[in-house]
mmCIF file of C-alpha atoms in Angstrom:
data_model
loop_
_atom_site.group_PDB
_atom_site.id
_atom_site.type_symbol
_atom_site.label_atom_id
_atom_site.label_comp_id
_atom_site.label_asym_id
_atom_site.label_seq_id
_atom_site.Cartn_x
_atom_site.Cartn_y
_atom_site.Cartn_z
ATOM 1 C CA UNK A 30 3.998 42.642 -62.391
ATOM 2 C CA UNK A 31 0.646 42.431 -63.517
ATOM 3 C CA UNK A 32 -2.033 43.631 -60.851
ATOM 4 C CA UNK A 33 -4.642 40.466 -60.138
ATOM 5 C CA UNK A 34 -8.151 41.284 -61.157
ATOM 6 C CA UNK A 35 -9.603 39.443 -58.409
ATOM 7 C CA UNK A 36 -8.385 38.803 -54.660
ATOM 8 C CA UNK A 37 -6.491 36.007 -53.800
ATOM 9 C CA UNK A 38 -8.178 33.597 -51.359
ATOM 10 C CA UNK A 39 -7.350 33.606 -47.829
ATOM 11 C CA UNK A 40 -5.392 30.447 -46.173
ATOM 12 C CA UNK A 41 -6.456 31.430 -42.398
ATOM 13 C CA UNK A 42 -8.479 28.544 -42.418
ATOM 14 C CA UNK A 43 -5.996 25.720 -43.841
ATOM 15 C CA UNK A 44 -3.652 27.274 -41.118
ATOM 16 C CA UNK A 45 -6.213 26.766 -38.660
ATOM 17 C CA UNK A 46 -6.659 23.120 -39.155
ATOM 18 C CA UNK A 47 -2.700 22.456 -40.010
ATOM 19 C CA UNK A 48 -1.979 24.022 -36.689
ATOM 20 C CA UNK A 49 -4.578 22.113 -34.796
ATOM 21 C CA UNK A 50 -3.633 18.768 -36.187
ATOM 22 C CA UNK A 51 -0.131 19.670 -35.522
ATOM 23 C CA UNK A 52 -0.800 20.303 -32.196
ATOM 24 C CA UNK A 53 -2.670 17.190 -31.512
ATOM 25 C CA UNK A 54 0.352 14.795 -32.913
ATOM 26 C CA UNK A 55 2.731 16.790 -30.561
ATOM 27 C CA UNK A 56 0.795 16.548 -27.811
ATOM 28 C CA UNK A 57 0.096 12.748 -28.174
ATOM 29 C CA UNK A 58 4.083 12.392 -28.840
ATOM 30 C CA UNK A 59 4.444 14.270 -25.723
ATOM 31 C CA UNK A 60 2.281 11.992 -23.825
ATOM 32 C CA UNK A 61 3.947 8.587 -24.946
ATOM 33 C CA UNK A 62 7.108 9.929 -24.125
ATOM 34 C CA UNK A 63 6.213 10.782 -20.577
ATOM 35 C CA UNK A 64 4.570 7.524 -20.168
ATOM 36 C CA UNK A 65 7.652 5.508 -21.412
ATOM 37 C CA UNK A 66 9.645 7.254 -19.201
ATOM 38 C CA UNK A 67 7.612 6.948 -15.910
ATOM 39 C CA UNK A 68 8.432 3.839 -14.290
ATOM 40 C CA UNK A 69 5.874 4.227 -11.075
ATOM 41 C CA UNK A 70 4.222 1.338 -9.877
ATOM 42 C CA UNK A 71 0.479 2.061 -10.157
ATOM 43 C CA UNK A 72 -1.828 -1.011 -9.809
ATOM 44 C CA UNK A 73 -1.940 -4.096 -7.870
ATOM 45 C CA UNK A 74 -1.116 -6.328 -11.025
ATOM 46 C CA UNK A 75 2.552 -4.153 -11.518
ATOM 47 C CA UNK A 76 3.340 -4.554 -7.791
ATOM 48 C CA UNK A 77 2.620 -8.617 -8.099
ATOM 49 C CA UNK A 78 4.854 -8.813 -11.232
ATOM 50 C CA UNK A 79 7.547 -6.511 -10.234
ATOM 51 C CA UNK A 80 8.071 -8.182 -6.695
ATOM 52 C CA UNK A 81 6.988 -11.623 -8.057
ATOM 53 C CA UNK A 82 5.460 -12.632 -4.520
ATOM 54 C CA UNK A 83 2.505 -14.068 -3.157
ATOM 55 C CA UNK A 84 -0.237 -11.297 -2.754
ATOM 56 C CA UNK A 85 -1.710 -11.466 0.724
ATOM 57 C CA UNK A 86 -3.764 -8.237 1.325
ATOM 58 C CA UNK A 87 -5.098 -5.435 -0.548
ATOM 59 C CA UNK A 88 -6.065 -2.508 1.697
ATOM 60 C CA UNK A 89 -8.391 0.238 0.069
ATOM 61 C CA UNK A 90 -7.548 3.954 0.238
ATOM 62 C CA UNK A 91 -9.212 5.740 3.133
ATOM 63 C CA UNK A 92 -9.468 9.523 2.967
ATOM 64 C CA UNK A 93 -9.431 10.945 6.379
ATOM 65 C CA UNK A 94 -11.870 14.214 6.725
ATOM 66 C CA UNK A 95 -10.671 17.602 6.653
ATOM 67 C CA UNK A 96 -12.159 18.407 10.322
ATOM 68 C CA UNK A 97 -10.421 15.521 11.678
ATOM 69 C CA UNK A 98 -6.889 15.925 10.147
ATOM 70 C CA UNK A 99 -6.976 19.594 11.556
ATOM 71 C CA UNK A 100 -7.771 18.634 14.796
ATOM 72 C CA UNK A 101 -5.419 15.485 15.045
ATOM 73 C CA UNK A 102 -2.868 16.898 13.289
ATOM 74 C CA UNK A 103 0.659 16.568 14.892
ATOM 75 C CA UNK A 104 4.319 17.817 13.805
ATOM 76 C CA UNK A 105 7.189 15.303 13.212
ATOM 77 C CA UNK A 106 10.734 17.334 13.185
ATOM 78 C CA UNK A 107 13.162 16.051 11.219
ATOM 79 C CA UNK A 108 17.093 17.794 10.632
ATOM 80 C CA UNK A 109 16.182 18.268 7.234
ATOM 81 C CA UNK A 110 12.392 19.178 6.870
ATOM 82 C CA UNK A 111 9.298 19.393 9.186
ATOM 83 C CA UNK A 112 6.725 17.014 7.884
ATOM 84 C CA UNK A 113 2.981 17.332 8.587
ATOM 85 C CA UNK A 114 1.440 14.076 9.480
ATOM 86 C CA UNK A 115 -1.852 13.120 10.808
ATOM 87 C CA UNK A 116 -2.552 10.326 13.484
ATOM 88 C CA UNK A 117 -3.026 6.708 11.384
ATOM 89 C CA UNK A 118 -6.662 5.578 11.872
ATOM 90 C CA UNK A 119 -6.869 1.915 13.769
ATOM 91 C CA UNK A 120 -9.923 1.097 11.438
ATOM 92 C CA UNK A 121 -10.402 -2.384 12.837
ATOM 93 C CA UNK A 122 -11.209 -1.134 16.138
ATOM 94 C CA UNK A 123 -12.545 2.323 15.084
ATOM 95 C CA UNK A 124 -14.930 1.376 12.654
ATOM 96 C CA UNK A 125 -15.158 -2.546 12.491
ATOM 97 C CA UNK A 126 -17.541 -2.576 9.413
ATOM 98 C CA UNK A 127 -16.117 -0.991 6.835
ATOM 99 C CA UNK A 128 -14.331 -2.622 3.965
ATOM 100 C CA UNK A 129 -11.005 -1.400 5.096
ATOM 101 C CA UNK A 130 -11.045 -3.367 8.503
ATOM 102 C CA UNK A 131 -12.401 -6.733 6.290
ATOM 103 C CA UNK A 132 -9.380 -6.167 4.080
ATOM 104 C CA UNK A 133 -7.472 -6.330 7.438
ATOM 105 C CA UNK A 134 -9.094 -9.029 8.687
ATOM 106 C CA UNK A 135 -8.298 -10.667 5.380
ATOM 107 C CA UNK A 136 -4.900 -10.192 5.555
ATOM 108 C CA UNK A 137 -4.552 -11.835 8.961
ATOM 109 C CA UNK A 138 -6.848 -14.954 7.936
ATOM 110 C CA UNK A 139 -4.031 -15.447 4.828
ATOM 111 C CA UNK A 140 -1.367 -15.096 7.250
ATOM 112 C CA UNK A 141 -2.709 -17.654 9.515
ATOM 113 C CA UNK A 142 -2.949 -19.920 7.090
ATOM 114 C CA UNK A 143 -0.011 -19.286 4.947
ATOM 115 C CA UNK A 144 2.147 -22.122 6.478
ATOM 116 C CA UNK A 145 0.230 -25.245 7.801
ATOM 117 C CA UNK A 146 3.633 -26.950 9.268
ATOM 118 C CA UNK A 147 4.429 -24.315 11.363
ATOM 119 C CA UNK A 148 2.668 -21.340 13.076
ATOM 120 C CA UNK A 149 3.806 -17.701 12.275
ATOM 121 C CA UNK A 150 4.215 -16.156 15.611
ATOM 122 C CA UNK A 151 6.799 -13.337 14.966
ATOM 123 C CA UNK A 152 6.267 -11.057 11.659
ATOM 124 C CA UNK A 153 8.233 -8.185 10.948
ATOM 125 C CA UNK A 154 6.666 -5.448 8.601
ATOM 126 C CA UNK A 155 8.654 -3.355 6.382
ATOM 127 C CA UNK A 156 7.938 -1.280 3.130
ATOM 128 C CA UNK A 157 10.718 -0.741 0.237
ATOM 129 C CA UNK A 158 10.348 3.186 1.117
ATOM 130 C CA UNK A 159 8.886 5.676 3.845
ATOM 131 C CA UNK A 160 5.129 6.891 3.460
ATOM 132 C CA UNK A 161 3.613 3.263 2.028
ATOM 133 C CA UNK A 162 1.806 2.800 5.311
ATOM 134 C CA UNK A 163 3.733 0.272 7.046
ATOM 135 C CA UNK A 164 3.101 1.317 10.799
ATOM 136 C CA UNK A 165 -0.317 1.752 10.127
ATOM 137 C CA UNK A 166 -0.378 -1.849 8.538
ATOM 138 C CA UNK A 167 1.230 -3.445 11.679
ATOM 139 C CA UNK A 168 -1.248 -1.705 14.023
ATOM 140 C CA UNK A 169 -4.698 -2.453 12.199
ATOM 141 C CA UNK A 170 -3.073 -5.998 11.726
ATOM 142 C CA UNK A 171 -2.289 -6.271 15.508
ATOM 143 C CA UNK A 172 -5.854 -5.572 16.463
ATOM 144 C CA UNK A 173 -7.163 -7.976 14.013
ATOM 145 C CA UNK A 174 -5.453 -10.823 15.347
ATOM 146 C CA UNK A 175 -6.229 -9.505 18.820
ATOM 147 C CA UNK A 176 -9.893 -9.306 18.026
ATOM 148 C CA UNK A 177 -9.650 -13.436 17.670
ATOM 149 C CA UNK A 178 -8.536 -13.661 21.159
ATOM 150 C CA UNK A 179 -5.216 -14.357 20.633
ATOM 151 C CA UNK A 180 -2.509 -12.430 22.849
ATOM 152 C CA UNK A 181 -0.638 -10.200 20.778
ATOM 153 C CA UNK A 182 2.403 -7.697 21.252
ATOM 154 C CA UNK A 183 2.913 -5.031 18.709
ATOM 155 C CA UNK A 184 6.932 -3.806 18.970
ATOM 156 C CA UNK A 185 7.678 -0.462 17.491
ATOM 157 C CA UNK A 186 11.213 -1.526 16.046
ATOM 158 C CA UNK A 187 11.776 1.790 13.807
ATOM 159 C CA UNK A 188 14.556 3.726 15.870
ATOM 160 C CA UNK A 189 14.727 6.099 12.822
ATOM 161 C CA UNK A 190 10.810 7.673 12.392
ATOM 162 C CA UNK A 191 9.115 5.904 15.039
ATOM 163 C CA UNK A 192 5.068 6.213 14.973
ATOM 164 C CA UNK A 193 3.381 3.656 17.108
ATOM 165 C CA UNK A 194 3.658 5.727 20.200
ATOM 166 C CA UNK A 195 1.668 8.502 18.148
ATOM 167 C CA UNK A 196 -0.928 6.218 17.034
ATOM 168 C CA UNK A 197 -1.828 4.662 20.343
ATOM 169 C CA UNK A 198 -1.479 8.168 21.986
ATOM 170 C CA UNK A 199 1.546 6.511 24.261
ATOM 171 C CA UNK A 200 4.553 7.706 26.201
ATOM 172 C CA UNK A 201 7.943 6.889 24.140
ATOM 173 C CA UNK A 202 10.137 8.324 27.340
ATOM 174 C CA UNK A 203 10.598 4.457 28.246
ATOM 175 C CA UNK A 204 10.498 1.696 25.416
ATOM 176 C CA UNK A 205 12.390 -0.931 23.064
ATOM 177 C CA UNK A 206 15.509 0.664 23.116
ATOM 178 C CA UNK A 207 15.818 1.179 26.806
ATOM 179 C CA UNK A 208 14.956 -2.376 27.868
ATOM 180 C CA UNK A 209 17.718 -3.628 25.141
ATOM 181 C CA UNK A 210 20.377 -1.807 27.061
ATOM 182 C CA UNK A 211 18.652 -2.458 30.367
ATOM 183 C CA UNK A 212 17.803 0.922 31.236
ATOM 184 C CA UNK A 213 14.157 -0.376 32.099
ATOM 185 C CA UNK A 214 12.378 -3.683 32.757
ATOM 186 C CA UNK A 215 10.194 -5.222 30.073
ATOM 187 C CA UNK A 216 7.396 -5.006 32.121
ATOM 188 C CA UNK A 217 7.239 -1.476 32.738
ATOM 189 C CA UNK A 218 7.422 -0.853 29.443
ATOM 190 C CA UNK A 219 4.907 -2.725 27.734
ATOM 191 C CA UNK A 220 1.378 -0.623 27.750
ATOM 192 C CA UNK A 221 -1.671 -2.603 27.276
ATOM 193 C CA UNK A 222 -3.755 -0.492 24.956
ATOM 194 C CA UNK A 223 -7.114 -3.060 24.397
ATOM 195 C CA UNK A 224 -8.083 -6.525 25.140
ATOM 196 C CA UNK A 225 -5.410 -8.935 24.075
ATOM 197 C CA UNK A 226 -3.309 -6.057 22.419
ATOM 198 C CA UNK A 227 0.094 -4.945 24.507
ATOM 199 C CA UNK A 228 2.168 -2.125 22.609
ATOM 200 C CA UNK A 229 6.229 -1.811 22.966
ATOM 201 C CA UNK A 230 7.057 1.474 21.613
ATOM 202 C CA UNK A 231 10.281 2.518 20.586
ATOM 203 C CA UNK A 232 11.612 4.526 23.447
ATOM 204 C CA UNK A 233 14.753 6.892 22.933
ATOM 205 C CA UNK A 234 16.055 6.881 19.667
ATOM 206 C CA UNK A 235 19.313 5.625 20.099
ATOM 207 C CA UNK A 236 22.555 7.072 17.942
ATOM 208 C CA UNK A 237 23.010 3.438 16.472
ATOM 209 C CA UNK A 238 19.941 1.775 16.146
ATOM 210 C CA UNK A 239 21.368 -1.001 14.201
ATOM 211 C CA UNK A 240 24.087 -2.144 16.934
ATOM 212 C CA UNK A 241 20.987 -2.578 19.365
ATOM 213 C CA UNK A 242 19.188 -4.424 16.564
ATOM 214 C CA UNK A 243 22.352 -6.549 16.087
ATOM 215 C CA UNK A 244 22.624 -7.766 19.387
ATOM 216 C CA UNK A 245 22.315 -10.726 21.425
ATOM 217 C CA UNK A 246 20.155 -9.023 23.357
ATOM 218 C CA UNK A 247 17.021 -8.293 21.130
ATOM 219 C CA UNK A 248 17.577 -11.998 19.996
ATOM 220 C CA UNK A 249 16.905 -13.044 23.480
ATOM 221 C CA UNK A 250 14.016 -10.545 23.868
ATOM 222 C CA UNK A 251 12.237 -11.864 20.537
ATOM 223 C CA UNK A 252 12.476 -15.412 21.916
ATOM 224 C CA UNK A 253 10.766 -14.227 25.200
ATOM 225 C CA UNK A 254 8.122 -12.357 22.847
ATOM 226 C CA UNK A 255 7.455 -15.488 21.607
ATOM 227 C CA UNK A 256 6.977 -17.534 24.539
ATOM 228 C CA UNK A 257 4.766 -14.754 26.293
ATOM 229 C CA UNK A 258 2.352 -14.004 23.039
ATOM 230 C CA UNK A 259 0.377 -16.064 20.500
ATOM 231 C CA UNK A 260 1.534 -13.008 18.020
ATOM 232 C CA UNK A 261 4.409 -10.918 17.751
ATOM 233 C CA UNK A 262 4.178 -7.873 15.130
ATOM 234 C CA UNK A 263 7.010 -6.033 14.592
ATOM 235 C CA UNK A 264 7.259 -2.317 13.162
ATOM 236 C CA UNK A 265 10.498 -1.665 11.439
ATOM 237 C CA UNK A 266 12.278 0.840 8.854
ATOM 238 C CA UNK A 267 12.029 0.411 5.185
ATOM 239 C CA UNK A 268 14.487 -1.622 3.504
ATOM 240 C CA UNK A 269 15.907 1.080 1.221
ATOM 241 C CA UNK A 270 16.484 3.292 4.234
ATOM 242 C CA UNK A 271 18.076 0.977 6.820
ATOM 243 C CA UNK A 272 19.187 -2.746 7.230
ATOM 244 C CA UNK A 273 17.235 -2.766 10.704
ATOM 245 C CA UNK A 274 14.394 -4.422 9.191
ATOM 246 C CA UNK A 275 16.746 -7.247 7.279
ATOM 247 C CA UNK A 276 18.534 -7.943 10.869
ATOM 248 C CA UNK A 277 15.166 -8.580 12.221
ATOM 249 C CA UNK A 278 13.768 -10.193 9.458
ATOM 250 C CA UNK A 279 16.754 -13.110 10.156
ATOM 251 C CA UNK A 280 15.380 -12.989 13.848
ATOM 252 C CA UNK A 281 11.816 -13.394 12.986
ATOM 253 C CA UNK A 282 9.363 -16.096 11.156
ATOM 254 C CA UNK A 283 9.176 -13.802 8.009
ATOM 255 C CA UNK A 284 8.748 -10.564 6.761
ATOM 256 C CA UNK A 285 5.823 -8.726 5.407
ATOM 257 C CA UNK A 286 6.289 -6.194 2.721
ATOM 258 C CA UNK A 287 4.097 -3.143 2.366
ATOM 259 C CA UNK A 288 3.387 -1.977 -0.900
ATOM 260 C CA UNK A 289 1.864 1.205 -2.274
ATOM 261 C CA UNK A 290 1.063 2.198 -5.656
ATOM 262 C CA UNK A 291 2.072 5.717 -6.484
ATOM 263 C CA UNK A 292 4.984 5.690 -4.148
ATOM 264 C CA UNK A 293 7.354 3.206 -5.697
ATOM 265 C CA UNK A 294 8.976 2.609 -8.960
ATOM 266 C CA UNK A 295 10.543 -0.297 -11.048
ATOM 267 C CA UNK A 296 14.261 1.141 -9.900
ATOM 268 C CA UNK A 297 13.107 1.082 -6.085
ATOM 269 C CA UNK A 298 11.194 -2.507 -6.234
ATOM 270 C CA UNK A 299 14.437 -3.814 -7.967
ATOM 271 C CA UNK A 300 16.688 -2.363 -5.132
ATOM 272 C CA UNK A 301 14.465 -3.559 -2.381
ATOM 273 C CA UNK A 302 14.265 -7.262 -4.110
ATOM 274 C CA UNK A 303 18.064 -7.309 -4.304
ATOM 275 C CA UNK A 304 18.347 -6.862 -0.529
ATOM 276 C CA UNK A 305 16.042 -9.116 0.320
ATOM 277 C CA UNK A 306 17.685 -11.775 -1.733
ATOM 278 C CA UNK A 307 21.013 -11.009 -0.436
ATOM 279 C CA UNK A 308 20.329 -11.472 3.030
ATOM 280 C CA UNK A 309 18.200 -14.482 2.679
ATOM 281 C CA UNK A 310 15.165 -13.052 3.978
ATOM 282 C CA UNK A 311 11.744 -15.361 4.275
ATOM 283 C CA UNK A 312 9.252 -12.580 2.751
ATOM 284 C CA UNK A 313 6.075 -13.826 3.511
ATOM 285 C CA UNK A 314 4.404 -11.711 1.037
ATOM 286 C CA UNK A 315 3.225 -8.096 -0.058
ATOM 287 C CA UNK A 316 0.259 -6.236 0.955
ATOM 288 C CA UNK A 317 -0.774 -3.520 -1.045
ATOM 289 C CA UNK A 318 -1.923 -0.390 0.570
ATOM 290 C CA UNK A 319 -3.715 2.770 -0.312
ATOM 291 C CA UNK A 320 -5.263 1.107 -3.283
ATOM 292 C CA UNK A 321 -7.423 3.750 -5.019
ATOM 293 C CA UNK A 322 -10.632 2.325 -7.013
ATOM 294 C CA UNK A 323 -9.875 4.808 -10.090
ATOM 295 C CA UNK A 324 -6.420 2.952 -10.560
ATOM 296 C CA UNK A 325 -7.974 -0.376 -10.602
ATOM 297 C CA UNK A 326 -11.020 -0.021 -13.193
ATOM 298 C CA UNK A 327 -10.650 -3.406 -14.670
ATOM 299 C CA UNK A 328 -9.617 -5.066 -11.485
ATOM 300 C CA UNK A 329 -11.259 -7.982 -9.902
ATOM 301 C CA UNK A 330 -10.576 -6.742 -6.584
ATOM 302 C CA UNK A 331 -13.752 -4.448 -5.146
ATOM 303 C CA UNK A 332 -14.148 -2.277 -2.252
ATOM 304 C CA UNK A 333 -17.533 -1.103 -1.019
ATOM 305 C CA UNK A 334 -17.227 3.010 -1.088
ATOM 306 C CA UNK A 335 -19.603 2.994 1.992
ATOM 307 C CA UNK A 336 -19.659 0.790 5.034
ATOM 308 C CA UNK A 337 -21.497 -2.156 5.079
ATOM 309 C CA UNK A 338 -22.169 -1.530 8.958
ATOM 310 C CA UNK A 339 -25.126 0.002 7.089
ATOM 311 C CA UNK A 340 -26.985 -3.273 6.447
ATOM 312 C CA UNK A 341 -25.582 -4.861 9.751
ATOM 313 C CA UNK A 342 -26.149 -2.009 12.197
ATOM 314 C CA UNK A 343 -28.137 -2.907 14.858
ATOM 315 C CA UNK A 344 -29.831 0.634 15.207
ATOM 316 C CA UNK A 345 -30.615 0.748 11.348
ATOM 317 C CA UNK A 346 -31.650 -2.493 11.465
ATOM 318 C CA UNK A 347 -34.107 -1.621 14.297
ATOM 319 C CA UNK A 348 -35.541 1.034 12.555
ATOM 320 C CA UNK A 349 -36.142 -0.860 9.283
ATOM 321 C CA UNK A 350 -37.611 -3.530 11.736
ATOM 322 C CA UNK A 351 -40.183 -0.856 13.136
ATOM 323 C CA UNK A 352 -40.652 1.024 9.562
ATOM 324 C CA UNK A 353 -41.995 -2.572 8.324
ATOM 325 C CA UNK A 354 -44.058 -3.204 11.476
ATOM 326 C CA UNK A 355 -45.639 -0.118 10.688
ATOM 327 C CA UNK A 356 -46.180 -0.526 7.000
ATOM 328 C CA UNK A 357 -47.849 -3.830 7.805
ATOM 329 C CA UNK A 358 -50.193 -2.284 10.173
ATOM 330 C CA UNK A 359 -51.248 0.277 7.701
ATOM 331 C CA UNK A 360 -52.252 -2.714 5.597
#
């Protein structure tokens, strides 16, 4: 072979450009494949379309401070694992001028005017899966109704993983389960937590919760609750976990379904809808909980990040008034 008189040009630049383009195309293809396989519910509109139910409320995501979480954290032990949980904030009571509190008050208003011919007195609160915030929604909804001057009873009927006694810092030695089997009187099991609001905790967890909740005794108790209170909120397990919510739903005026984006997927929603339809439930609607603003950039739902109490707080308003008076005196 003949020896070339000039060196051959390097293909290094061409290889770099080709490799970059090929890598970009592969990355785009992988992203499209992952997106097509992702069946999770991410936005409010996706939840509405999948469930096909009335949207009654939108609760914004509220971040807990690390300091508060470390100070108030508590451990729930289960047979399979230990779950670190933090007490759910009762924002309607503790921070009444936040956007979250306003969202709960909007929820109670929508429920109150949902039916013009029949007042909704007994409402079962459930979700498709655990960790969607049904217990937090139940507690804050009960407070929002009680603040209107209506007498409210909050019942923890989740005999698989009760939470209300931890939210309200109550003893759970005597509660609903004890009343059903006749081990305790209803009056002694109910605790008053604030004006117009009583709480009936779960009580001792029974080996077969469904047997208690499907009894004639619980039916009579619900009628007694309805006669003694203006509103009864019943916190129940997720419908995909146990049939308890479906059983109690048929004894109540309707079910309120809590939905949390990021937790659900389309398969879970379809299964939950099938269970609700087969048991002929009267589903009042859905409340979307834990909505993140970054996932709703084009949504018409709007929540302020700061408390609008800053505009309504008496102390701040007084400070502004004094500042204005001082400015006028200087003039």
